[in-house]
PDB file of C-alpha atoms and ligand atoms in Angstrom:
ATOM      1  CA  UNK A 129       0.000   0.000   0.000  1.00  0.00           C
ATOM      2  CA  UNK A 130       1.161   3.194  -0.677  1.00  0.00           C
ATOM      3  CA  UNK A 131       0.310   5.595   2.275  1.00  0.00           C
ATOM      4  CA  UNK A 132       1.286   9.570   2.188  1.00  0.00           C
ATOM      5  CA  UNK A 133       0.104  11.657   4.761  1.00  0.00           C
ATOM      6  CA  UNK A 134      -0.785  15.763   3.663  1.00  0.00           C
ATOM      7  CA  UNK A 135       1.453  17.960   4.653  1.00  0.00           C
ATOM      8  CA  UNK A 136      -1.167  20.843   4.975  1.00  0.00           C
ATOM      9  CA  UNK A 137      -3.449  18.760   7.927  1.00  0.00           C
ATOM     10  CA  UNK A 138      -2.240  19.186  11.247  1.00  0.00           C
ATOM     11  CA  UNK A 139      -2.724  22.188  13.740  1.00  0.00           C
ATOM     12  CA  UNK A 140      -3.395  25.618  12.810  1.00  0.00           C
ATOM     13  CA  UNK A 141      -1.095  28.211  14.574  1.00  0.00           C
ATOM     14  CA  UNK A 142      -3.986  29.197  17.265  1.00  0.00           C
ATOM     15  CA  UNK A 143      -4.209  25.237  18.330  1.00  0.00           C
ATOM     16  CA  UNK A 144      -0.390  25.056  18.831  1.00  0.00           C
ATOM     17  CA  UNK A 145      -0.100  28.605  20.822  1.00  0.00           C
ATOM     18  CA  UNK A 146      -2.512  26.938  22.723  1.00  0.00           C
ATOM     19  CA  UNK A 147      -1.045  23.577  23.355  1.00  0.00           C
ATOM     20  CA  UNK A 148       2.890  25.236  23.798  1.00  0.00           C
ATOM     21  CA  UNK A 149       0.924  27.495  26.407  1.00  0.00           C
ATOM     22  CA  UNK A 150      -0.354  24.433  28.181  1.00  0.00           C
ATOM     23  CA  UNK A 151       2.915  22.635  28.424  1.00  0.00           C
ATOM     24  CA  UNK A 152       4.746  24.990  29.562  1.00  0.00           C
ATOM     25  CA  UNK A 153       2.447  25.480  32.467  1.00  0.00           C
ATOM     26  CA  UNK A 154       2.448  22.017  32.951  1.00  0.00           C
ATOM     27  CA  UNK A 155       6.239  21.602  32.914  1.00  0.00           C
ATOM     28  CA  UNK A 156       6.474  24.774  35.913  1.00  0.00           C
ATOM     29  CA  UNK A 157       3.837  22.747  37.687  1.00  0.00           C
ATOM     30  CA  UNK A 158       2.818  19.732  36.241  1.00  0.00           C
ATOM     31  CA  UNK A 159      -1.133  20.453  36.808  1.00  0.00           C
ATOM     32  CA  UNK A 160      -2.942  22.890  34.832  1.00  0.00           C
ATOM     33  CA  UNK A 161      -7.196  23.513  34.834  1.00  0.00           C
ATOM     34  CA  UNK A 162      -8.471  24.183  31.347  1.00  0.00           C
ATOM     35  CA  UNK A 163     -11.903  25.862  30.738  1.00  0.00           C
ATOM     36  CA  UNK A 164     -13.317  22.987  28.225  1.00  0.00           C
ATOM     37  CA  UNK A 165     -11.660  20.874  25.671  1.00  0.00           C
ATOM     38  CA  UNK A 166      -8.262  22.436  24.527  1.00  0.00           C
ATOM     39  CA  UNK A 167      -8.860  20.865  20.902  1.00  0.00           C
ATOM     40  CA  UNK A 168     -11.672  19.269  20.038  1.00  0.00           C
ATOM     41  CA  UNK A 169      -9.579  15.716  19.600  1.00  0.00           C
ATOM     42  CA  UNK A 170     -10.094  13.172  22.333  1.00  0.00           C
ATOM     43  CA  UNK A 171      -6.576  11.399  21.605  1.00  0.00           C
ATOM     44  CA  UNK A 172      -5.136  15.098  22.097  1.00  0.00           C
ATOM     45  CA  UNK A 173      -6.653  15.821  25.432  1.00  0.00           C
ATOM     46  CA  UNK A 174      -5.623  12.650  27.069  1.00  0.00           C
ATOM     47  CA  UNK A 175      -1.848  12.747  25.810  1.00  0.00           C
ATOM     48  CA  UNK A 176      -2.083  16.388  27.988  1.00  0.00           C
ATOM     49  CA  UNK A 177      -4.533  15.159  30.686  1.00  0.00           C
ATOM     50  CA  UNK A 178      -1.426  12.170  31.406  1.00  0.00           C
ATOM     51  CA  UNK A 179       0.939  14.819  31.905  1.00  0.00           C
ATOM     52  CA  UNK A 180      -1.286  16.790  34.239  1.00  0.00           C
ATOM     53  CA  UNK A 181      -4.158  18.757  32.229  1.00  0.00           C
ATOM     54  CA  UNK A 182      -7.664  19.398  34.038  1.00  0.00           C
ATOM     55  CA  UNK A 183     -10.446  19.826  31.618  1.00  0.00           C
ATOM     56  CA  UNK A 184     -13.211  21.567  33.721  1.00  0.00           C
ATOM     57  CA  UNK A 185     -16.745  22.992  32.955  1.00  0.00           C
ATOM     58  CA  UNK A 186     -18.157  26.638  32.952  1.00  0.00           C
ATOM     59  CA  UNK A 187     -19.860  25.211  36.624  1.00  0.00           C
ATOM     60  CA  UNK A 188     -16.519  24.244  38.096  1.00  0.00           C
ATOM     61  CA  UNK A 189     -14.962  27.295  36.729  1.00  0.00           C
ATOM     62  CA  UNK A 190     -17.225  29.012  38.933  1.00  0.00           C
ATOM     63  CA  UNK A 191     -16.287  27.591  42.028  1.00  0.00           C
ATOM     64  CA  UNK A 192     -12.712  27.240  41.605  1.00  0.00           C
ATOM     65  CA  UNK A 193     -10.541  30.121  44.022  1.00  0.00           C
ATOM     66  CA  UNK A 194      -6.704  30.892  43.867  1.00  0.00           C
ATOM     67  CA  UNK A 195      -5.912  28.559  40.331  1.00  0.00           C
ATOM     68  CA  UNK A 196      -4.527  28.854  37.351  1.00  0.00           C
ATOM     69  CA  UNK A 197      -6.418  28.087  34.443  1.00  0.00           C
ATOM     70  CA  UNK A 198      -5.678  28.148  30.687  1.00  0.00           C
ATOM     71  CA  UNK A 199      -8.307  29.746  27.896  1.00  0.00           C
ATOM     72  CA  UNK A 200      -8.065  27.718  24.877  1.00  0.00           C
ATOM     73  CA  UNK A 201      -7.866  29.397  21.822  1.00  0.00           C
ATOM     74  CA  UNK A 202     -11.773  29.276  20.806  1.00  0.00           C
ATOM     75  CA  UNK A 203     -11.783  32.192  23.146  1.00  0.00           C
ATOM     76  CA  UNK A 204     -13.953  33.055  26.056  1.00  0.00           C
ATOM     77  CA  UNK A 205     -16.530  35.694  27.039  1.00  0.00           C
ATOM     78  CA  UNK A 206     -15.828  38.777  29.386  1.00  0.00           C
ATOM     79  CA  UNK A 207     -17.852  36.953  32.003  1.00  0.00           C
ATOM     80  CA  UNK A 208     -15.425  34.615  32.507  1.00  0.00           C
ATOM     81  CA  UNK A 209     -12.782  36.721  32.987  1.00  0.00           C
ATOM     82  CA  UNK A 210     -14.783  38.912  35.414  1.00  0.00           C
ATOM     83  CA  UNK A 211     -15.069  35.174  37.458  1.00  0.00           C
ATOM     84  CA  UNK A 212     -11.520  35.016  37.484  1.00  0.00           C
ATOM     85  CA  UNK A 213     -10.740  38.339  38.344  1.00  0.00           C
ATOM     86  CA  UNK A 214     -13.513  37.986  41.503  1.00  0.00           C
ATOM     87  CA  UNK A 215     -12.020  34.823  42.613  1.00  0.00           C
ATOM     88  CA  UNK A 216      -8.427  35.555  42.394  1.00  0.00           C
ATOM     89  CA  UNK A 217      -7.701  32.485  39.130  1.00  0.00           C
ATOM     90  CA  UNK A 218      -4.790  33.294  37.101  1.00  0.00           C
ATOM     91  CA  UNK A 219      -6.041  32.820  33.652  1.00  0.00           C
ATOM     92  CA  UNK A 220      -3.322  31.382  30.785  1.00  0.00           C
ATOM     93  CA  UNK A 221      -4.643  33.424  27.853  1.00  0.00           C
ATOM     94  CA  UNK A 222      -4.286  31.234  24.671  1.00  0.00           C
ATOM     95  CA  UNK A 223      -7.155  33.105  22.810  1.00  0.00           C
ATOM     96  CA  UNK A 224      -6.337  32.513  19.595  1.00  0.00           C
ATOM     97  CA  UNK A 225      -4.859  36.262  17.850  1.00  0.00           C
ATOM     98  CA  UNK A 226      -7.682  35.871  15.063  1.00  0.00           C
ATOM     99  CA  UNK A 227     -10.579  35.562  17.565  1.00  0.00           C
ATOM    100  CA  UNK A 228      -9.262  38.353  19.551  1.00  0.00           C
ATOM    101  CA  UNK A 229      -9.442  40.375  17.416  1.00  0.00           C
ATOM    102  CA  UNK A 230     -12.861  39.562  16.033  1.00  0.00           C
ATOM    103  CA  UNK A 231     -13.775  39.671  19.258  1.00  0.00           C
ATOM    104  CA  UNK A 232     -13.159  43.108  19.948  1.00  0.00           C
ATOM    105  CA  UNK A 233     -14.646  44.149  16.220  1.00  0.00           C
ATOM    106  CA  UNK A 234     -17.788  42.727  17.382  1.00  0.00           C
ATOM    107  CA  UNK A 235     -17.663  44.657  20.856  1.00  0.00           C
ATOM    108  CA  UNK A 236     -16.992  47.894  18.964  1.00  0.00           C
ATOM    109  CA  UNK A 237     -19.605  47.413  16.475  1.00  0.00           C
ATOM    110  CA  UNK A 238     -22.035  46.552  19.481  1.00  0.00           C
ATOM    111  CA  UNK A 239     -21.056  49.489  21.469  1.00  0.00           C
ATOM    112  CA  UNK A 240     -21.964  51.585  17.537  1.00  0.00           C
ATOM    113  CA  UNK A 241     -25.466  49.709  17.414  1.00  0.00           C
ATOM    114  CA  UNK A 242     -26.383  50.261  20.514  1.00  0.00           C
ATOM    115  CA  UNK A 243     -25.906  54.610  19.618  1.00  0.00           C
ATOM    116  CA  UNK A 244     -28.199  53.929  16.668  1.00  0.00           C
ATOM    117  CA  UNK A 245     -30.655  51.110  17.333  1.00  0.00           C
ATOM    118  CA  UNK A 246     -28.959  48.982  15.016  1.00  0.00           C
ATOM    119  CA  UNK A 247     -28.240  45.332  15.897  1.00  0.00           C
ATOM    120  CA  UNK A 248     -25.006  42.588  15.460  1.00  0.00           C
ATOM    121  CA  UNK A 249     -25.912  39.138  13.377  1.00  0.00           C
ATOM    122  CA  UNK A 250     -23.239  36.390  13.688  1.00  0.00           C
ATOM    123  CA  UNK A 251     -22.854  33.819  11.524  1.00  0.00           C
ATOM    124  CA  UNK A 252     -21.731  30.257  13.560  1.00  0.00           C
ATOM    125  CA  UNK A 253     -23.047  27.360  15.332  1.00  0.00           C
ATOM    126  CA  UNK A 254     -25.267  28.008  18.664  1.00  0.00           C
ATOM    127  CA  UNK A 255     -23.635  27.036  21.334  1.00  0.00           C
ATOM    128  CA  UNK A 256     -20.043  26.575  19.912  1.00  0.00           C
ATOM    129  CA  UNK A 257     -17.294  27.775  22.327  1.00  0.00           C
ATOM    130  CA  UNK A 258     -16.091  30.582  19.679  1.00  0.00           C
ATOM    131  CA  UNK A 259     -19.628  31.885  19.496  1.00  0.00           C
ATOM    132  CA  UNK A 260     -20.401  32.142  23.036  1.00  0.00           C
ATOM    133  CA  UNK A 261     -17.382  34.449  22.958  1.00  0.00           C
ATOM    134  CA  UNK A 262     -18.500  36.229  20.567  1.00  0.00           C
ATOM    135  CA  UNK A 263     -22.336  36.469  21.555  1.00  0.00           C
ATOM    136  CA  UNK A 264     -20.791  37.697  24.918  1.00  0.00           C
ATOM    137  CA  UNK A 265     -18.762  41.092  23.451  1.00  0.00           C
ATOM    138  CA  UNK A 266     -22.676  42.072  22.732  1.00  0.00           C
ATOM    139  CA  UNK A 267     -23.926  41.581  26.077  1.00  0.00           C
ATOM    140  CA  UNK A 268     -25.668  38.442  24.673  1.00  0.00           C
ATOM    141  CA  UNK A 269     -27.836  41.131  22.251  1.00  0.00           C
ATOM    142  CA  UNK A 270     -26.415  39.546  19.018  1.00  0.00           C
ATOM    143  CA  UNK A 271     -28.288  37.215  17.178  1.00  0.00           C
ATOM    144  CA  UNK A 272     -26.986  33.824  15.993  1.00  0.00           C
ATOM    145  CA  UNK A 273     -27.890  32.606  12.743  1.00  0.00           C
ATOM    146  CA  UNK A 274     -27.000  29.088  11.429  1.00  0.00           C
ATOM    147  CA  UNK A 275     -29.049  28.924   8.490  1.00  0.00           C
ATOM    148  CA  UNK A 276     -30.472  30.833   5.867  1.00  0.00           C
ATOM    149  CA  UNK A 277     -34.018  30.234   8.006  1.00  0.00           C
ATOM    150  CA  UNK A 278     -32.704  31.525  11.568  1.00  0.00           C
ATOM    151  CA  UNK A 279     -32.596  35.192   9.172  1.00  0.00           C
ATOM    152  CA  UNK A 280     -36.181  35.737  10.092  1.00  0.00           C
ATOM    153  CA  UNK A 281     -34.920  36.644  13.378  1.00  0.00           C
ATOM    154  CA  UNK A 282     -33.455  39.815  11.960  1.00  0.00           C
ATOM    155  CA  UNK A 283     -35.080  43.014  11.620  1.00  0.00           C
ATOM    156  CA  UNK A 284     -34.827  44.199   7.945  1.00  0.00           C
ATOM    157  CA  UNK A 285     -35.772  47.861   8.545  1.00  0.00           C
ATOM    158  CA  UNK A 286     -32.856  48.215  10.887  1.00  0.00           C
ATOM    159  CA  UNK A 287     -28.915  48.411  10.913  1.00  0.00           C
ATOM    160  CA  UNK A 288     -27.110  45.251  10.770  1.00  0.00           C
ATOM    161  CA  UNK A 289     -23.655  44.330  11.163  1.00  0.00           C
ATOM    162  CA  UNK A 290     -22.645  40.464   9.986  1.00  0.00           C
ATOM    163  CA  UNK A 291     -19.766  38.753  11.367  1.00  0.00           C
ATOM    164  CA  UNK A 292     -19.209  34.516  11.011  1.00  0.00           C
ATOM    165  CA  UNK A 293     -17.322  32.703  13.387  1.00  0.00           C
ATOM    166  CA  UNK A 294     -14.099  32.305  12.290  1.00  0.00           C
ATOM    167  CA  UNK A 295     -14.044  28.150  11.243  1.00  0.00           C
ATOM    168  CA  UNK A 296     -17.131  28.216   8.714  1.00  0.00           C
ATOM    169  CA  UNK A 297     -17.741  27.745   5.011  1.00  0.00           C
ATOM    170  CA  UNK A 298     -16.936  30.483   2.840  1.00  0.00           C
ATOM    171  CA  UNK A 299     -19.319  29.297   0.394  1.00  0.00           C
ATOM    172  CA  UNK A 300     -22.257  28.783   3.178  1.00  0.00           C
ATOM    173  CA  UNK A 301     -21.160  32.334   4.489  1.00  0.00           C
ATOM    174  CA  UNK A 302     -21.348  34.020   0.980  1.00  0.00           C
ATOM    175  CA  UNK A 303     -25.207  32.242   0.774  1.00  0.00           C
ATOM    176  CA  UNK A 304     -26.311  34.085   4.341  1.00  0.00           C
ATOM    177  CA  UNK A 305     -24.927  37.557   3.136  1.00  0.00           C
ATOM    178  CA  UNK A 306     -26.230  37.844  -0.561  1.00  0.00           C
ATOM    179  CA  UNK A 307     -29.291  36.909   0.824  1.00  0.00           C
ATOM    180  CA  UNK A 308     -29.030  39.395   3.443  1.00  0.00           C
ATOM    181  CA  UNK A 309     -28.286  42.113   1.023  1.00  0.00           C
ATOM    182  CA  UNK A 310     -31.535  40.517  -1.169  1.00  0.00           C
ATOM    183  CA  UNK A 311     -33.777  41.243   1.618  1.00  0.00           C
ATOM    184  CA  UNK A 312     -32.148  44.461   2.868  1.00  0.00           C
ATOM    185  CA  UNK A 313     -32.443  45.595  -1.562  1.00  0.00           C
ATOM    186  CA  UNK A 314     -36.006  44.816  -1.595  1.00  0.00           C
ATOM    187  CA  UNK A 315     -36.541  46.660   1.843  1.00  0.00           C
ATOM    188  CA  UNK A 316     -34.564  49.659   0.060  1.00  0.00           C
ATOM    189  CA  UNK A 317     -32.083  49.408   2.924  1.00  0.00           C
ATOM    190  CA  UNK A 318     -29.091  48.261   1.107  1.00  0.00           C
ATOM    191  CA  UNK A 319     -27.402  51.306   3.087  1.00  0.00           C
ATOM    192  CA  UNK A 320     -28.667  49.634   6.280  1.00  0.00           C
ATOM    193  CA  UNK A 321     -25.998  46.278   5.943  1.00  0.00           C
ATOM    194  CA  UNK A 322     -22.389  45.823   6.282  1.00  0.00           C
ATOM    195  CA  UNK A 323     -20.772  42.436   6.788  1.00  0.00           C
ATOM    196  CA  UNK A 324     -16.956  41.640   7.188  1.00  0.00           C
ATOM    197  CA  UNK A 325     -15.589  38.761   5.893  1.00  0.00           C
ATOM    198  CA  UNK A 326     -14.292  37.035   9.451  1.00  0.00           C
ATOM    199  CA  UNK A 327     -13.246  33.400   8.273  1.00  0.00           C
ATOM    200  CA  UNK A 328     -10.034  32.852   9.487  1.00  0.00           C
ATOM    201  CA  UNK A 329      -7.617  31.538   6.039  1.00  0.00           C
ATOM    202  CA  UNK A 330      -5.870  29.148   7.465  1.00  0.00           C
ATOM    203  CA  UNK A 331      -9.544  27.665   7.153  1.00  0.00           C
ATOM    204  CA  UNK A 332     -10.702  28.935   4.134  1.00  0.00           C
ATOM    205  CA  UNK A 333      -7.764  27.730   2.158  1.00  0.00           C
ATOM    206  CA  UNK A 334      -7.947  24.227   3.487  1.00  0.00           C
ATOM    207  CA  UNK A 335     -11.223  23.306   1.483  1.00  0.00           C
ATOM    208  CA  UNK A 336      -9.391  24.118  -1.603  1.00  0.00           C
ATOM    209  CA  UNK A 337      -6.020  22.054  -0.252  1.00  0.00           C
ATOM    210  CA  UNK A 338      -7.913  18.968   1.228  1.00  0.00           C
ATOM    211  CA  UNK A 339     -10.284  18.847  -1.884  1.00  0.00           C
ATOM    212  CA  UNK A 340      -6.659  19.043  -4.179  1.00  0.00           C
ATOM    213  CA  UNK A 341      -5.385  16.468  -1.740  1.00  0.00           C
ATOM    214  CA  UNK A 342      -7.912  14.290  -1.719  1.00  0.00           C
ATOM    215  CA  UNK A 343      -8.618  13.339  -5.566  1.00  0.00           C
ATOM    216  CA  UNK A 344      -5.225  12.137  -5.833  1.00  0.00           C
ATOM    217  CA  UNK A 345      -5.534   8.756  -4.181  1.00  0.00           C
ATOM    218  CA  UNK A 346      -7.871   5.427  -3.961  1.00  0.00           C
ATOM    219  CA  UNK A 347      -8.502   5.832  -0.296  1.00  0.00           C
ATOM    220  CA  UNK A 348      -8.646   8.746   1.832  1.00  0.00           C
ATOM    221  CA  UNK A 349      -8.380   8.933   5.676  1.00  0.00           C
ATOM    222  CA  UNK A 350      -9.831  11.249   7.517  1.00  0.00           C
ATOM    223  CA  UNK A 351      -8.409  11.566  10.786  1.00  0.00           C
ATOM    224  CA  UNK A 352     -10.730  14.194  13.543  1.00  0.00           C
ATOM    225  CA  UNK A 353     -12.165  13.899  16.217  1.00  0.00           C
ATOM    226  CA  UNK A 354     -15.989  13.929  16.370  1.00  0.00           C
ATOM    227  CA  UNK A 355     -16.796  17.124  18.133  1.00  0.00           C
ATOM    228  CA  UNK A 356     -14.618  19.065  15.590  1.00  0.00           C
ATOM    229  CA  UNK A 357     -16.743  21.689  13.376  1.00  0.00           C
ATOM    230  CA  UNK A 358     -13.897  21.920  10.939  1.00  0.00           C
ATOM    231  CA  UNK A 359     -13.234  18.451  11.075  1.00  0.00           C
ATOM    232  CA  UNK A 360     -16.604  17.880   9.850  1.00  0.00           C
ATOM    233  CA  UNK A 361     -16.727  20.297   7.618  1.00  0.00           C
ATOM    234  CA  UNK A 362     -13.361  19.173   5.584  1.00  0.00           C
ATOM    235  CA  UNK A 363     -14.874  15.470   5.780  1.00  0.00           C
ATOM    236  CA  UNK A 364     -17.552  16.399   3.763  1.00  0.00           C
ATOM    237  CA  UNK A 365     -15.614  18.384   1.310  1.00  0.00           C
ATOM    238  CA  UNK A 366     -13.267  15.046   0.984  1.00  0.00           C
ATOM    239  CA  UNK A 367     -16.356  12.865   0.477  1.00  0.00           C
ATOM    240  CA  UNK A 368     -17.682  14.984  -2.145  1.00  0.00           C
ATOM    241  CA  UNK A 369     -14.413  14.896  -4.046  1.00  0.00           C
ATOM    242  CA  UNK A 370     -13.613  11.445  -3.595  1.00  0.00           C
ATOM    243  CA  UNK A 371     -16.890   8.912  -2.326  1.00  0.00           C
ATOM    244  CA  UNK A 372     -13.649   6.668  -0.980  1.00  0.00           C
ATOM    245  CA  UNK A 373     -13.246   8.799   1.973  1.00  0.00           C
ATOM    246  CA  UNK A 374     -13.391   7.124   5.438  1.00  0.00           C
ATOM    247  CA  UNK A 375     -13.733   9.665   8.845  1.00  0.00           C
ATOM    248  CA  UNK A 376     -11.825   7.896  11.975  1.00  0.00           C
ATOM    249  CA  UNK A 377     -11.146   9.241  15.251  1.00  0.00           C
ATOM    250  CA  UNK A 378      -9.732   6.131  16.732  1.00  0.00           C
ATOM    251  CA  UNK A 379      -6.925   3.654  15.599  1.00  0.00           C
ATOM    252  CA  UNK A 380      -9.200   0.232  16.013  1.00  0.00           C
ATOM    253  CA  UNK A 381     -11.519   2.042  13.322  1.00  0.00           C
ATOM    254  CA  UNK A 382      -8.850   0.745  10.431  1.00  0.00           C
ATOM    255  CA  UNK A 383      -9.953  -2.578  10.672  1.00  0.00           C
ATOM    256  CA  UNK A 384     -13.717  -1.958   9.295  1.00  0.00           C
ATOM    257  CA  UNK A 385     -11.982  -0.601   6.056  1.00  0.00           C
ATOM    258  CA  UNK A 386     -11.873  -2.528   3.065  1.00  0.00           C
ATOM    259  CA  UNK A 387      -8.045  -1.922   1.650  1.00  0.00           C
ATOM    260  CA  UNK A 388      -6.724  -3.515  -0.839  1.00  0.00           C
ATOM    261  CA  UNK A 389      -2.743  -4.544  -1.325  1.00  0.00           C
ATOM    262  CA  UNK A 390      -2.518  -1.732  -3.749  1.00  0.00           C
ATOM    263  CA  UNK A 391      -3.962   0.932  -2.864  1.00  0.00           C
ATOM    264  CA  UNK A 392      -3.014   4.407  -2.891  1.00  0.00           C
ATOM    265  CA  UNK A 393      -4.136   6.150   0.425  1.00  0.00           C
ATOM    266  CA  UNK A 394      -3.984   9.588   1.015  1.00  0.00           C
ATOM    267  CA  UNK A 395      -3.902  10.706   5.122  1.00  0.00           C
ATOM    268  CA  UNK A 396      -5.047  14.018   6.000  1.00  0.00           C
ATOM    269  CA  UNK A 397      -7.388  15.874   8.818  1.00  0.00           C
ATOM    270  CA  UNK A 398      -8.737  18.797  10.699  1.00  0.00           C
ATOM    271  CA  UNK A 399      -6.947  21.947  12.162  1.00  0.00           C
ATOM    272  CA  UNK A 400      -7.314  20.053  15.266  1.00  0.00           C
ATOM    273  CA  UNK A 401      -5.630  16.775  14.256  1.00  0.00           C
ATOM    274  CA  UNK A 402      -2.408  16.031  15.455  1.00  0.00           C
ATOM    275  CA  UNK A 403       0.469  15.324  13.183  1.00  0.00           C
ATOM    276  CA  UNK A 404       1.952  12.565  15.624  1.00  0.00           C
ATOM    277  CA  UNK A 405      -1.707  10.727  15.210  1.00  0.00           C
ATOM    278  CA  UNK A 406      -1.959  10.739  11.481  1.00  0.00           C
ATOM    279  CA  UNK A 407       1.502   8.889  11.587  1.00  0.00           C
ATOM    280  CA  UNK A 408       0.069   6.460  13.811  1.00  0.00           C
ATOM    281  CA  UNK A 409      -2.353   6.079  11.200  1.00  0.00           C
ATOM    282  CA  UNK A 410       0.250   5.832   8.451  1.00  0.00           C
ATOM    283  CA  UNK A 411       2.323   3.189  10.316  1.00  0.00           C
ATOM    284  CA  UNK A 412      -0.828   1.085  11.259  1.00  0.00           C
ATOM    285  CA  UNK A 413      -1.223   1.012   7.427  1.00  0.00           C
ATOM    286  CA  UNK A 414       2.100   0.585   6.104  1.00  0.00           C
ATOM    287  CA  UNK A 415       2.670  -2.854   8.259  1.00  0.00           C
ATOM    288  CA  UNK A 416      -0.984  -4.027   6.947  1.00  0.00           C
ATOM    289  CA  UNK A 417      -0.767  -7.342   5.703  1.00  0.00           C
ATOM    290  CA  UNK A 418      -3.009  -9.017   3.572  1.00  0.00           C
TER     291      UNK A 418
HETATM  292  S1  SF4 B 235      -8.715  27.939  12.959  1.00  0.00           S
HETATM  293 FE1  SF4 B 235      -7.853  30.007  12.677  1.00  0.00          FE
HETATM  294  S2  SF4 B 235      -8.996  31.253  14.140  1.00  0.00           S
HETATM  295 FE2  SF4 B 235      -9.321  29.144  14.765  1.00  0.00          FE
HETATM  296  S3  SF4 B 235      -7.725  28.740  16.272  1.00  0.00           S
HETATM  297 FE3  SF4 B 235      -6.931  28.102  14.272  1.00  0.00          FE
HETATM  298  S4  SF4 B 235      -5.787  29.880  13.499  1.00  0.00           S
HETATM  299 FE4  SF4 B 235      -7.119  30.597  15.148  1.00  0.00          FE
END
């Protein structure tokens, strides 16, 4: 079998700040809280969790006192660090730098609506970490849309400033906002909307890489863990490219795939995938025998 893993997959930049953060703090102390998953990749969290990482909840957040904590890079919102601040937690800041700063576009824009009765529409999944930072710069005022249908929930004859959350679809993105301007056009408010394209590239230009990627080979293996938005997201793009694509999140998975002695397979995964578990994946492969 010929096996090549893509050199693309692998961490973005905000998932390794995030992860160097973490180690270091665990190296200094060898124990570390973090407020939810660092990455959404099981096999990830439990290599840190052996050498010391605490994944806790928003509750036990709450009622921890005199910690230190790490923020992954998804980002958090100013409640949280008004909890730390009243109950003395150090917080490890690993908000990732393109969050930030959408996060503090969206609380300037809010602060803007707010002076002219305008409101802030965000583009993302409800109740993904990211957007609960976000929703939280607008003093939970914003409204969420997912779908083209959840745009009922916006007032037409008002100001509206659109934002997405930084890991979705470009093309799924460009759907809500020409339709935005549609209804906005046929209100005679075109004036009335401004959007800013927020996608962070490291995600946009994977769907082109993984899609160029994936056509090359028999077999492709998707490697993400369940919970990941992007992981899903790239699956799908693979899939559609190339119906050969398997998703697998564990190891043992391998076995319910039908290779053959000659195939070519092509390795690849999520912003959240790590390298070292793709080349598990590739060695599993290589010493296949058949
Ligand atoms: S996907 Fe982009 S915005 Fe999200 S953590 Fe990675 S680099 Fe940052």
């Amino acid at each position: 079998m010929q096996v090549t893993i893509d050199k693309d997959s692998g961490f973005c930049f905000g998932v390794v700040h995030a992860i160097e953060a973490a180690e270091k703090a665990l190296r200094e102390e060898g124990h570390l809280f973090c407020l939810g998953d660092i990455v959404h990749n099981n096999e990830e969290v439990r290599r840190l969790e052996n050498k010391g990482l605490q994944i806790i909840n928003e509750d036990e957040f709450n009622r921890l006192n005199d910690s230190r904590v790490l923020i992954r890079a998804h980002g958090e919102p100013p409640k949280t660090y008004a909890v730390a601040a009243r109950n003395r937690i150090e917080l490890i800041d690993a908000t990732c730098q393109v969050v930030l700063k959408l996060q503090r576009d969206i609380a300037a824009s809010y602060l803007q609506m707010k002076r002219i009765g305008g409101q802030i529409v965000i583009y993302g999944k409800k109740g993904h970490a990211e957007v609960v930072g976000l929703l939280g710069q607008t003093n939970q005022e914003g409204i969420v849309v997912s779908s083209i249908g959840d745009l009922d929930q916006v007032d037409f004859t008002r100001t509206s400033v659109l934002y997405s959350q930084t890991t979705q679809s470009v093309e799924e993105y460009g759907k809500i906002i020409a339709e935005m301007r549609r209804r906005y056009r046929n209100g005679g408010g075109e004036a009335l909307f401004e959007c800013h394209d927020t996608i962070c590239r490291r995600v946009a230009n994977r769907a082109r890489q993984i899609q160029e990627f994936a056509v090359q080979y028999d077999k492709v293996i998707f490697v993400s863990g369940e919970k990941s938005s992007n992981g899903l997201y790239l699956f799908d793009l693979c899939r559609r490219i190339n119906p050969q694509s398997w998703f697998v999140s564990r190891l043992q998975q391998l076995d319910d795939i039908p290779f053959a002695p000659d195939d070519s397979v092509g390795i690849c995964g999520a912003t959240s995938t790590p390298m070292w578990l793709m080349q598990e994946v590739a060695d599993v492969l290589r010493s296949k025998q058949f």
